[in-house]
CSV table of C-alpha atoms in Angstrom, one decimal:
chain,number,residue,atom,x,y,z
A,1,UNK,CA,-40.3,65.0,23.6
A,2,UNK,CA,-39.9,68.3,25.7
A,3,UNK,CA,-43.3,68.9,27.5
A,4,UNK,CA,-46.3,71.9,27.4
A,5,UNK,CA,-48.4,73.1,29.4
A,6,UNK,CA,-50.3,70.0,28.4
A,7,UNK,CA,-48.4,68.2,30.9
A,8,UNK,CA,-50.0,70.1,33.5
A,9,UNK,CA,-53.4,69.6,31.4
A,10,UNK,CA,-54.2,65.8,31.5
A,11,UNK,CA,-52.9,63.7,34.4
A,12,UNK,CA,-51.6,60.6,32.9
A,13,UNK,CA,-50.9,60.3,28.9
A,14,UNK,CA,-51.8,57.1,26.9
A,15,UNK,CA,-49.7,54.4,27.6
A,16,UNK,CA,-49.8,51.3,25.6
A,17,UNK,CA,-47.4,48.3,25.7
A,18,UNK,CA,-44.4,47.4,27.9
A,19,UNK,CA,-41.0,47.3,27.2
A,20,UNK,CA,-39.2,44.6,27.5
A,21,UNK,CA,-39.2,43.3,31.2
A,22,UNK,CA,-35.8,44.6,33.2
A,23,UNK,CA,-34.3,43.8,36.7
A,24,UNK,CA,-37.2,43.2,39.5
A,25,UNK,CA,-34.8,41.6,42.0
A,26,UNK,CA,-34.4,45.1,44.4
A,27,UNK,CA,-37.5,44.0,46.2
A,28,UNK,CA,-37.6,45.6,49.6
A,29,UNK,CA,-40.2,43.5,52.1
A,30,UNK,CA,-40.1,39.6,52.8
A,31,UNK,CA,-39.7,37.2,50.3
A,32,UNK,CA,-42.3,36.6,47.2
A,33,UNK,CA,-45.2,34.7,47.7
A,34,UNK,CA,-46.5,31.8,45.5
A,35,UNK,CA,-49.7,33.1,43.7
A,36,UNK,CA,-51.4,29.5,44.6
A,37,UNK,CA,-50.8,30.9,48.5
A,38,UNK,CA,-51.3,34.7,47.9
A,39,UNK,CA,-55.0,34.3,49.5
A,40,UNK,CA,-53.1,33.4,52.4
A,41,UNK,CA,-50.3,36.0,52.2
A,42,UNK,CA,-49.8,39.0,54.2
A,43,UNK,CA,-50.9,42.3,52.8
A,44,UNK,CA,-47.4,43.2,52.2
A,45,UNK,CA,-46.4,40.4,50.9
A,46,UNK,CA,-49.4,40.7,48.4
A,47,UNK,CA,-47.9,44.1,47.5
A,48,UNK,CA,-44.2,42.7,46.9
A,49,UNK,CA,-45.6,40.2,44.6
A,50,UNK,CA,-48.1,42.4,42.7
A,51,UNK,CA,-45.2,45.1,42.6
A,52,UNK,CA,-42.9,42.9,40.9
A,53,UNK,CA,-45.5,41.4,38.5
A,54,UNK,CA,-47.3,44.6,37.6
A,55,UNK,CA,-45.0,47.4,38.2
A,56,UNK,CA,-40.9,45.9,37.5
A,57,UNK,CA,-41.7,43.0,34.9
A,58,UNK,CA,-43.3,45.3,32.3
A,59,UNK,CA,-40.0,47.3,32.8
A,60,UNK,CA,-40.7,50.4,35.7
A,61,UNK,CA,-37.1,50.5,36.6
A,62,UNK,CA,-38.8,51.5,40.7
A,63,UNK,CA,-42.1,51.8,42.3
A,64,UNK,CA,-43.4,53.2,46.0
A,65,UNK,CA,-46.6,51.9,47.3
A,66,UNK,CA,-48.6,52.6,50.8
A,67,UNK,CA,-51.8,51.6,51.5
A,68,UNK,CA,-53.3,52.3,55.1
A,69,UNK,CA,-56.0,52.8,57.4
A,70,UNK,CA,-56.3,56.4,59.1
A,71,UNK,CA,-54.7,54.5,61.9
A,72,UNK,CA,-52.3,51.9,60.4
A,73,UNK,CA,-49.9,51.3,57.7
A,74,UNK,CA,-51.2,47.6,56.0
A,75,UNK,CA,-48.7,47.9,53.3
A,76,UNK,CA,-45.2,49.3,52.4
A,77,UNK,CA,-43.2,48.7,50.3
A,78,UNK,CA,-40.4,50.4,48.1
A,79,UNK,CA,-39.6,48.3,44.8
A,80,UNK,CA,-36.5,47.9,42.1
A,81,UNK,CA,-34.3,51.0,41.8
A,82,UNK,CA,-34.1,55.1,41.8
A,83,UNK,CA,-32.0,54.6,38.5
A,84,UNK,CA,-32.8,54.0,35.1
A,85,UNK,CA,-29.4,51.9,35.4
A,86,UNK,CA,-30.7,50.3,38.7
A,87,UNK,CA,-27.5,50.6,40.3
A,88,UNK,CA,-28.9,52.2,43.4
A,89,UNK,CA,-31.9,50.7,45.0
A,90,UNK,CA,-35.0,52.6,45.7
A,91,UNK,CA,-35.2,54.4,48.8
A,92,UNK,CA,-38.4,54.3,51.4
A,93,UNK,CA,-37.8,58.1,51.6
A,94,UNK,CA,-37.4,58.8,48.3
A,95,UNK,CA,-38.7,62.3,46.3
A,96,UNK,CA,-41.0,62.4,43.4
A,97,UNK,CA,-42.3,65.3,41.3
A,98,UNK,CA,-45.9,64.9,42.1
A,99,UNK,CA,-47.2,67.0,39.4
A,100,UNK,CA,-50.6,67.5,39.2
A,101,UNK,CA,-51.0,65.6,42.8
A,102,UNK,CA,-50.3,69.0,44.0
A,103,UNK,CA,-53.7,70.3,42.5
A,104,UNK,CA,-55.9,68.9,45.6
A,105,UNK,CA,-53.5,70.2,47.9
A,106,UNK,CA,-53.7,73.7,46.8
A,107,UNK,CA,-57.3,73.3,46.4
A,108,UNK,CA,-57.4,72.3,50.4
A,109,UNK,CA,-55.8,75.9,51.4
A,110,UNK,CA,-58.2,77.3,49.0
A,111,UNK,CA,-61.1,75.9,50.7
A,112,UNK,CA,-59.3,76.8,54.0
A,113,UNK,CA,-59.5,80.3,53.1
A,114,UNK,CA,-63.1,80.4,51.9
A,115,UNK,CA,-64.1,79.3,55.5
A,116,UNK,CA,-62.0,81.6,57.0
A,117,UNK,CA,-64.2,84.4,55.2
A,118,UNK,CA,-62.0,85.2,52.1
A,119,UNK,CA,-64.6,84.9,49.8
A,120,UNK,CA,-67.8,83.0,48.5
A,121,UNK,CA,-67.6,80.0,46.4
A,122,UNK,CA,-70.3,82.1,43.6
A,123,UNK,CA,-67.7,85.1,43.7
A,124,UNK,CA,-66.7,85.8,40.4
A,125,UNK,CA,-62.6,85.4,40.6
A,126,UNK,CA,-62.2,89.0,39.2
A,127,UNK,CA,-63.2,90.4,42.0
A,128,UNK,CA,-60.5,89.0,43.9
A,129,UNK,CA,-57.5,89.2,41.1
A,130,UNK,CA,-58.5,92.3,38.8
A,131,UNK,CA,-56.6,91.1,36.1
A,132,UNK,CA,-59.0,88.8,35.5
A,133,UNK,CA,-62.5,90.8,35.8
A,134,UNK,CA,-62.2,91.1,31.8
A,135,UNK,CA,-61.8,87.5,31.1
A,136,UNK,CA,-64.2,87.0,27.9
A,137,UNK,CA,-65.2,84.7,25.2
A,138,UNK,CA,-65.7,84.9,21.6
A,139,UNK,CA,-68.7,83.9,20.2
A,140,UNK,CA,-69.2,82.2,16.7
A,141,UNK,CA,-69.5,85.8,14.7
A,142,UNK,CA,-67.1,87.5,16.9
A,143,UNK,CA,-68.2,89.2,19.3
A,144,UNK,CA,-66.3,89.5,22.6
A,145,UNK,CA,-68.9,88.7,25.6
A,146,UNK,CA,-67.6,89.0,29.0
A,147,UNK,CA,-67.1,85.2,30.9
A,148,UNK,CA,-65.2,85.4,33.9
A,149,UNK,CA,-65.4,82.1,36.2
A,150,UNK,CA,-66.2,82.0,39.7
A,151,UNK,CA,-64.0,80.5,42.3
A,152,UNK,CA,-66.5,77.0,42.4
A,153,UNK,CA,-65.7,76.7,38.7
A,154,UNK,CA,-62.0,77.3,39.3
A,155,UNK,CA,-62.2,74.6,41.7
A,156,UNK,CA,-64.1,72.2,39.3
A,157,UNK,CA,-61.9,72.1,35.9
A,158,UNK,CA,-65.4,74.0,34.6
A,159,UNK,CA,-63.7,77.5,34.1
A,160,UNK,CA,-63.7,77.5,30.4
A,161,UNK,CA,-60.1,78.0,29.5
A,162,UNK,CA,-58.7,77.2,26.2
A,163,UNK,CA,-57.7,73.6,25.2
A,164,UNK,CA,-58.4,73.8,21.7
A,165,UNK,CA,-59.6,76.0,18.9
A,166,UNK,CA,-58.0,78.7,18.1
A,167,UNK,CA,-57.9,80.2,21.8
A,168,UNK,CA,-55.3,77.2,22.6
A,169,UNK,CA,-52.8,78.7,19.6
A,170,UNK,CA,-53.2,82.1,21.9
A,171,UNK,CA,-52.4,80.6,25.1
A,172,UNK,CA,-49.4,78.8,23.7
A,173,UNK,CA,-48.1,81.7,22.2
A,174,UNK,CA,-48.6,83.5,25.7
A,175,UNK,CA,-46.0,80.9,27.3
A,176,UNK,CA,-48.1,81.0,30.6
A,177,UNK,CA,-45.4,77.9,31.9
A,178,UNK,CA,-42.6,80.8,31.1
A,179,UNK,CA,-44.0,83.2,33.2
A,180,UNK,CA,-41.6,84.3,36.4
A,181,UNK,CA,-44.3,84.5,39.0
A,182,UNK,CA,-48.2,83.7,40.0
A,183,UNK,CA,-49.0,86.9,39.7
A,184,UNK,CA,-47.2,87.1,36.2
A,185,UNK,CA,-49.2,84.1,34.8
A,186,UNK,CA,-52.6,85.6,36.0
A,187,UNK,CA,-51.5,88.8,33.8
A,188,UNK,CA,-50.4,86.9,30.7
A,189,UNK,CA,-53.7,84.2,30.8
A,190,UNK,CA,-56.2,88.1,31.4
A,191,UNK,CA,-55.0,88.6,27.8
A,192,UNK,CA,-56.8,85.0,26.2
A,193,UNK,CA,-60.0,84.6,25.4
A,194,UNK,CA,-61.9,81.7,27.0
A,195,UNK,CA,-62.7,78.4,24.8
A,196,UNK,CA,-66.2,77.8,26.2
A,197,UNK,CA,-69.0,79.2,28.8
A,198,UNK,CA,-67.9,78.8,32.3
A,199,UNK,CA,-70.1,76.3,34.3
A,200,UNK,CA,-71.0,74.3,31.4
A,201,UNK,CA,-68.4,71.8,30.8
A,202,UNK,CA,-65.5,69.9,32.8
A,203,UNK,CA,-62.5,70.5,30.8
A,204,UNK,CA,-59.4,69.3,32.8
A,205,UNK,CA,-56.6,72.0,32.8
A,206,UNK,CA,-53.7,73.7,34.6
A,207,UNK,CA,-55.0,77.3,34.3
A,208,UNK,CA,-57.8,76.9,37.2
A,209,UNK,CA,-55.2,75.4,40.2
A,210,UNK,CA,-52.4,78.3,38.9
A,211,UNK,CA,-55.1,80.8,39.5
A,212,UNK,CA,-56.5,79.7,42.8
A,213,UNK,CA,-52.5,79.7,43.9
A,214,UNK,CA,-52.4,83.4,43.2
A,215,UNK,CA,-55.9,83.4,45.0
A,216,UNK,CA,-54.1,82.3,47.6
A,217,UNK,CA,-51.1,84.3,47.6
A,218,UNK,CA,-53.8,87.4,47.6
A,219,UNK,CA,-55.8,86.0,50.3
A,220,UNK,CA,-53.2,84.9,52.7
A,221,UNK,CA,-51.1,88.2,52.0
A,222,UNK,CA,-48.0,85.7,51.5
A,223,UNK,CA,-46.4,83.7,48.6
A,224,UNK,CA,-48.1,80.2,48.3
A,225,UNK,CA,-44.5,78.6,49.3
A,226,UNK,CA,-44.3,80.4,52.1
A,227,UNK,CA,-48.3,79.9,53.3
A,228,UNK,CA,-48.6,76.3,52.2
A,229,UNK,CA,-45.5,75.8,54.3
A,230,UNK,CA,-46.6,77.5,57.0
A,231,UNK,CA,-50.6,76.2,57.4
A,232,UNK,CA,-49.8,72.2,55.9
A,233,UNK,CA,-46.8,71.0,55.5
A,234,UNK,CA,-44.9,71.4,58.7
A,235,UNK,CA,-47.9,71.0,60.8
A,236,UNK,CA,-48.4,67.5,59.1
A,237,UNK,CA,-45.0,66.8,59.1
A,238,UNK,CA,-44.5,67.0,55.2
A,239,UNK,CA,-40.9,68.4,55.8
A,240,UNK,CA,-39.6,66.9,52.5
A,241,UNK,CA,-42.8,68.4,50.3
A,242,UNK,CA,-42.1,71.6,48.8
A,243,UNK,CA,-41.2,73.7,44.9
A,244,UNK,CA,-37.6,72.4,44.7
A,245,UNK,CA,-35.5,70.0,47.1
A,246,UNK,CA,-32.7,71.5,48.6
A,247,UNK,CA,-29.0,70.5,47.4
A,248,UNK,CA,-28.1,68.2,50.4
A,249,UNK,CA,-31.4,66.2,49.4
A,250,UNK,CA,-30.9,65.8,45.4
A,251,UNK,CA,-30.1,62.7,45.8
A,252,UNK,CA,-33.3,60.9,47.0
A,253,UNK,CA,-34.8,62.4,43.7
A,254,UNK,CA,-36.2,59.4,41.6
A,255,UNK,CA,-34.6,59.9,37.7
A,256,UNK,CA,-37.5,61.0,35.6
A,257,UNK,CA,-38.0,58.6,32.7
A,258,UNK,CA,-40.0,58.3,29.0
A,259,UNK,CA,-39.7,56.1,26.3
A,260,UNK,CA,-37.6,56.9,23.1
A,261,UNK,CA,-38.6,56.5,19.9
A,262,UNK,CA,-36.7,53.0,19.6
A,263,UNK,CA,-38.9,51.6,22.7
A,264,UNK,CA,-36.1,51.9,25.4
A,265,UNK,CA,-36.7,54.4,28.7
A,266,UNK,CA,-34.5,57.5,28.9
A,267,UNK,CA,-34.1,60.4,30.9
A,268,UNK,CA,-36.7,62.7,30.1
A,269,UNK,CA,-36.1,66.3,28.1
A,270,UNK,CA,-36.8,68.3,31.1
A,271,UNK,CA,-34.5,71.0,32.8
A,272,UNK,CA,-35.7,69.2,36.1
A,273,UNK,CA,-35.0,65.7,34.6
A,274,UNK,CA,-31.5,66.4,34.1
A,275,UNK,CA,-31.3,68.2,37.3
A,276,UNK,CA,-33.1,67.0,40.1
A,277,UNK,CA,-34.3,68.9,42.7
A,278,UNK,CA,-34.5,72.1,40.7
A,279,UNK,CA,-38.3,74.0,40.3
A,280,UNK,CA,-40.5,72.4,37.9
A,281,UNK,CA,-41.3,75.9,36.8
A,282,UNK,CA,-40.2,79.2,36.9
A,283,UNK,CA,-43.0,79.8,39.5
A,284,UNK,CA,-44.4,78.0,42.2
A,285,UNK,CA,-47.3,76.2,40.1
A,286,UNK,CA,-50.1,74.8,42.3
A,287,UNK,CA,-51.0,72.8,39.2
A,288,UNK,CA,-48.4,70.5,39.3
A,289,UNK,CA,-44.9,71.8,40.7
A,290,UNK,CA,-44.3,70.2,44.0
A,291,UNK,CA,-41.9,67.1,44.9
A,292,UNK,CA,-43.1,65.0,47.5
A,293,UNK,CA,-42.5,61.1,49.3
A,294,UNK,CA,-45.0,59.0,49.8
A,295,UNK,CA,-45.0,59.2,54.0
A,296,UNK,CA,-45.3,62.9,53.1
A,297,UNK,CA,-48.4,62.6,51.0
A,298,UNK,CA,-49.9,59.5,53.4
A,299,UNK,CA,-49.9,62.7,56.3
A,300,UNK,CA,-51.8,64.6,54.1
A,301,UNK,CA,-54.3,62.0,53.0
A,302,UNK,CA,-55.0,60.6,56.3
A,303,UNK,CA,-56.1,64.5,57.4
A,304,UNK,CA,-58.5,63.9,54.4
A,305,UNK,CA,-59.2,60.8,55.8
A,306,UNK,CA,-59.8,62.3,59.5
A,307,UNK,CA,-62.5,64.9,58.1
A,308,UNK,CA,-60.0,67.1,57.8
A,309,UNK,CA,-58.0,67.1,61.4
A,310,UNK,CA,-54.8,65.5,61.7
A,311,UNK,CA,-53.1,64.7,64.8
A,312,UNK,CA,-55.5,66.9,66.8
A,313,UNK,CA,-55.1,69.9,64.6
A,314,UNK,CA,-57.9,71.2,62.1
A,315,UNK,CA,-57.0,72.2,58.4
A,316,UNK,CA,-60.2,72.1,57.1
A,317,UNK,CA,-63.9,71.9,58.5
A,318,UNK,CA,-65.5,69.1,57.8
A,319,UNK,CA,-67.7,70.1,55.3
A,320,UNK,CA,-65.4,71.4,53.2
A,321,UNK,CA,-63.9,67.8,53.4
A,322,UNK,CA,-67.3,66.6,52.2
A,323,UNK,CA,-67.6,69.0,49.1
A,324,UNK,CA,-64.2,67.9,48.0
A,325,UNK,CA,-65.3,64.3,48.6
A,326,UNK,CA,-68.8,64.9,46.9
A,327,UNK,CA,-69.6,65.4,43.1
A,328,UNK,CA,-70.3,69.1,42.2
A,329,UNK,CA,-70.6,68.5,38.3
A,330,UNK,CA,-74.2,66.6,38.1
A,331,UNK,CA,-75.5,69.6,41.1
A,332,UNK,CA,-74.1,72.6,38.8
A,333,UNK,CA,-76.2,71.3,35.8
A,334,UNK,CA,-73.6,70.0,33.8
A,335,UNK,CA,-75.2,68.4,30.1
A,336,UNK,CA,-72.3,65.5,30.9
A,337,UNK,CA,-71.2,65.8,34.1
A,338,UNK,CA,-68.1,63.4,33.9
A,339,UNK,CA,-64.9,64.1,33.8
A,340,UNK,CA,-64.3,62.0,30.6
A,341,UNK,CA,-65.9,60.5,28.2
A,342,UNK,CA,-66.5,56.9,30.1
A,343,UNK,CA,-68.9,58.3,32.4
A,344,UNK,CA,-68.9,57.1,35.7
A,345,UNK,CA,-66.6,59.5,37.1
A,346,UNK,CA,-67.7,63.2,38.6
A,347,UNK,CA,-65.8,65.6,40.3
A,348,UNK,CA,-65.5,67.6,44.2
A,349,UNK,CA,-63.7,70.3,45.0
A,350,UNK,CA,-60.7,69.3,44.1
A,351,UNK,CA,-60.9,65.6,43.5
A,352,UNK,CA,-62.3,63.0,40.9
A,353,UNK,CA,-65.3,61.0,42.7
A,354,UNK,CA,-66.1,57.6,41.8
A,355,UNK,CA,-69.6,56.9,41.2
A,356,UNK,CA,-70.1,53.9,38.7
A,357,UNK,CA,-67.2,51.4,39.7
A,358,UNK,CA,-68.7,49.0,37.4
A,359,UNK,CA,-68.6,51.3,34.1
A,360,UNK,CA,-64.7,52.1,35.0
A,361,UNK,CA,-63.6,48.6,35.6
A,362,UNK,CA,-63.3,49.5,39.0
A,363,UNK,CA,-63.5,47.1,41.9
A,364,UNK,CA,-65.0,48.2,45.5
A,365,UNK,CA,-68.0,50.4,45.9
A,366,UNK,CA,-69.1,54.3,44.4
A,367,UNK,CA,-67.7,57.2,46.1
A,368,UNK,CA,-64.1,56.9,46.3
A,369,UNK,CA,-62.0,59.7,45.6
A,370,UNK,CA,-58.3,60.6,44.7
A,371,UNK,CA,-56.0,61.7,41.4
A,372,UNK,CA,-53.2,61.5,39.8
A,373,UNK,CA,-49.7,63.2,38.5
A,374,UNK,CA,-48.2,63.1,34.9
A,375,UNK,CA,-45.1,61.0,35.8
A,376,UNK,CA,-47.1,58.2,36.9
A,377,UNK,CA,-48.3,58.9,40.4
A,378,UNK,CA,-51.7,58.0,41.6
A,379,UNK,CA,-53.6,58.2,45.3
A,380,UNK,CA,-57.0,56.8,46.3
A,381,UNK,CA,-59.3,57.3,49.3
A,382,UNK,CA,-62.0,55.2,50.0
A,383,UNK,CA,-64.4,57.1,52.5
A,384,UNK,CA,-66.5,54.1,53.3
A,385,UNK,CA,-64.0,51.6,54.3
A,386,UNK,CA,-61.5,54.2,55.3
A,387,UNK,CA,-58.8,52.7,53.5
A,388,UNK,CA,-56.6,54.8,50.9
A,389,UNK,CA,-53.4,53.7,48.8
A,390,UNK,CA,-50.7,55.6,47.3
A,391,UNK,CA,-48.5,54.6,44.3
A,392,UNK,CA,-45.6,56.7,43.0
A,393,UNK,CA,-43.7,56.2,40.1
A,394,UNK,CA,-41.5,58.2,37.8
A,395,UNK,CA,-42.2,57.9,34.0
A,396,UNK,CA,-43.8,60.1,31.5
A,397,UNK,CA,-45.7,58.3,29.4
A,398,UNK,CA,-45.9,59.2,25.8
A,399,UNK,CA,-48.2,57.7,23.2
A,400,UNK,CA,-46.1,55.2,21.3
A,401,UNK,CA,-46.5,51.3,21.0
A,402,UNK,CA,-43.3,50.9,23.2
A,403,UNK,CA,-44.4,52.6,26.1
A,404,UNK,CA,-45.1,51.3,29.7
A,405,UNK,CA,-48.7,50.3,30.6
A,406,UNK,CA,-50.5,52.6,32.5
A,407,UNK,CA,-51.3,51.0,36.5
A,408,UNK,CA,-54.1,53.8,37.3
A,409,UNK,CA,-56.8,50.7,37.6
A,410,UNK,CA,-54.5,47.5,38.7
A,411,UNK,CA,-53.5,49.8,41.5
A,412,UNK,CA,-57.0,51.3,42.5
A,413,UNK,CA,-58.1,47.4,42.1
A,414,UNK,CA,-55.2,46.4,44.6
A,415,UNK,CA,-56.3,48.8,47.1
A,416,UNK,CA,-59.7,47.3,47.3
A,417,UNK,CA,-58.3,43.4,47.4
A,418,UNK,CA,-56.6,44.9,50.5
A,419,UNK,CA,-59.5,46.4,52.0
A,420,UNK,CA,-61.1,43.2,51.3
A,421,UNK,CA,-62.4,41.2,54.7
């Protein structure tokens, strides 16, 4: 059950049914509410109820849930336990590996940068990491043809690094999630060939975000610890977000589960499973390596929210706000610009973008944004009625007939019943 670099790759696995339903009296917020009344509830007691119904009954030993306005908090609530043996309730402060909910982070200081004058979103990314300028691919009879990808198709999963074929079996034997340092992964993924054109498909991977966070290392003359520190996190007040949680901390890490073969939830095969707190990998990956809590990840929302200015400070100009929160893939000429094979979904800089809710079983209107983390954790903005929700969980999913249902759409859905007049 010990994860790849797919894990990076695709955001949440299949899930399919629950396990048996566990413990769902470690409730914190007021008392549940009768469904007959819940039209007459209070958002938060709304979220108690739907929490214990959609999140602890199908057997989620914990769950975390905000939703809020740039200006108020509507709903919190932390639910069941940080335990798989729920012996210790679940903390409001508690930390979660955030996985691939790092990737629009990242992709914010990399749009930071760009404004500042680092470089052009059409710049091919060799000419900023020379490792790279002989990316190629190889064409049906052979022949090596140069393909490197430009920073925009770095930023929109349309890169065209290998996820299958037979330049997938050359990335895996590269061990890119081995590699000690950013600048160590760019050197190991120079020496794979690309798996398709870049610009001409949205294929969802870790590769992209890992080489932007060298981009940014290079631009910022500074590790990308050290310079997303610096520039977001203790500005916003993210003081608990970072690579690895420090000793005294450990212990507000949420246990990290999956589901065994038999159907039951145990802790999962990772190194940073059975030790909490401790890197996700070697390096600092800005695909999916930072822990976070959910008042953490709220700060950084909310500057989305706020066009991107936070408490009177600017971290991004406002258009670069708007081209993460706009589709690139239908305006780069895309023959399916989706991210998936639904349809009904494009991509920003940085962010999924709702655009048929309709087709996705989604309720509220198109144009809201957000993503998602392997173990489980989701966030959603919606720009038009300034409203966005956060959900963190921790639980790998794997595809077996045991396995915990996947709450991507109940929870989007929630958000909007909340937003509701």
């Amino acid at each position: 059950m010990k994860t790849s670099h797919r894990l990076f790759s695709y955001a949440i696995l299949s899930c399919a049914l629950a396990v048996p339903a566990l413990d769902t009296s470690a409730v914190a917020g007021p008392a549940p509410v009768d469904a007959t009344h819940r039209s007459a509830a209070t958002p938060t007691q709304q979220a108690t109820v739907w929490l214990r119904d959609t999140a602890l009954a199908p057997g989620y030993p914990g769950a975390r849930l905000l939703i809020a306005t740039p200006e108020h908090v509507l709903v919190d609530v932390s639910a069941g336990h940080r335990d798989l043996a729920r012996h210790e309730p679940l903390p409001a402060d508690a930390i979660y590996r955030i996985y691939s909910m790092t990737k629009p982070i990242v992709s914010a200081a990399v749009l930071r940068l760009l404004a500042e004058g680092h470089g052009d979103f059409d710049d091919p990314v060799g000419e900023h990491l020379p490792d790279l300028a002989g990316l190629y691919r190889v064409d049906d009879d052979g022949t090596h043809r140069p393909a490197v990808p430009t920073i925009r198709q770095l930023l929109t999963h349309t890169a065209g690094f290998a996820v299958e074929g037979p330049a997938l079996a050359r990335r895996e034997a590269a061990r890119l999630e081995d590699s000690g340092d950013l600048a160590d992964y760019v050197r190991r993924l120079a020496e794979i060939p690309l798996d398709s054109e870049p610009g001409t498909a949205f294929r969802y991977d870790s590769a992209a975000l890992d080489v932007l966070g060298r981009l940014v290392e290079v631009w910022s003359g500074q590790p990308l610890e050290r310079y997303m520190r610096a520039e977001f996190f203790e500005p916003l007040g993210m003081h608990d977000t970072g690579f690895s949680v420090p000793v005294r901390q450990r212990d507000r890490v949420v246990e990290l589960s999956t589901t065994g073969d038999d159907g039951r939830l145990v802790i999962a095969d990772e190194p940073h499973a059975r030790h909490p707190g401790i890197r996700l990998r070697p390096y600092p990956s800005a695909a999916g390596g930072l822990y976070s809590t959910a008042a953490d990840y709220l700060a950084f929302v909310r500057m989305l929210m706020n066009g991107g200015e936070h408490a009177g400070h600017r971290y991004l100009p406002r258009n670069m706000v708007e081209r993460m929160f706009s589709d690139q893939l239908a305006p780069m000429g895309l023959a399916d610009p989706h991210t998936d094979a639904t349809g009904g979904q494009g991509f920003g800089l940085g962010l999924a973008v709702l655009q048929d809710p309709a087709l996705r079983g989604r309720s509220g209107g198109p144009g809201q944004v957000g993503w998602s983390g392997a173990a489980s954790t989701y966030f959603v903005i919606d720009p038009h009625r300034r409203i966005a929700g956060i959900l963190l969980l921790q639980h790998l999913p794997r595809d077996v007939p045991a396995d915990l249902p996947r709450l991507a759409l109940p929870f989007y859905n929630f958000v909007q019943q909340v937003a509701a007049p």
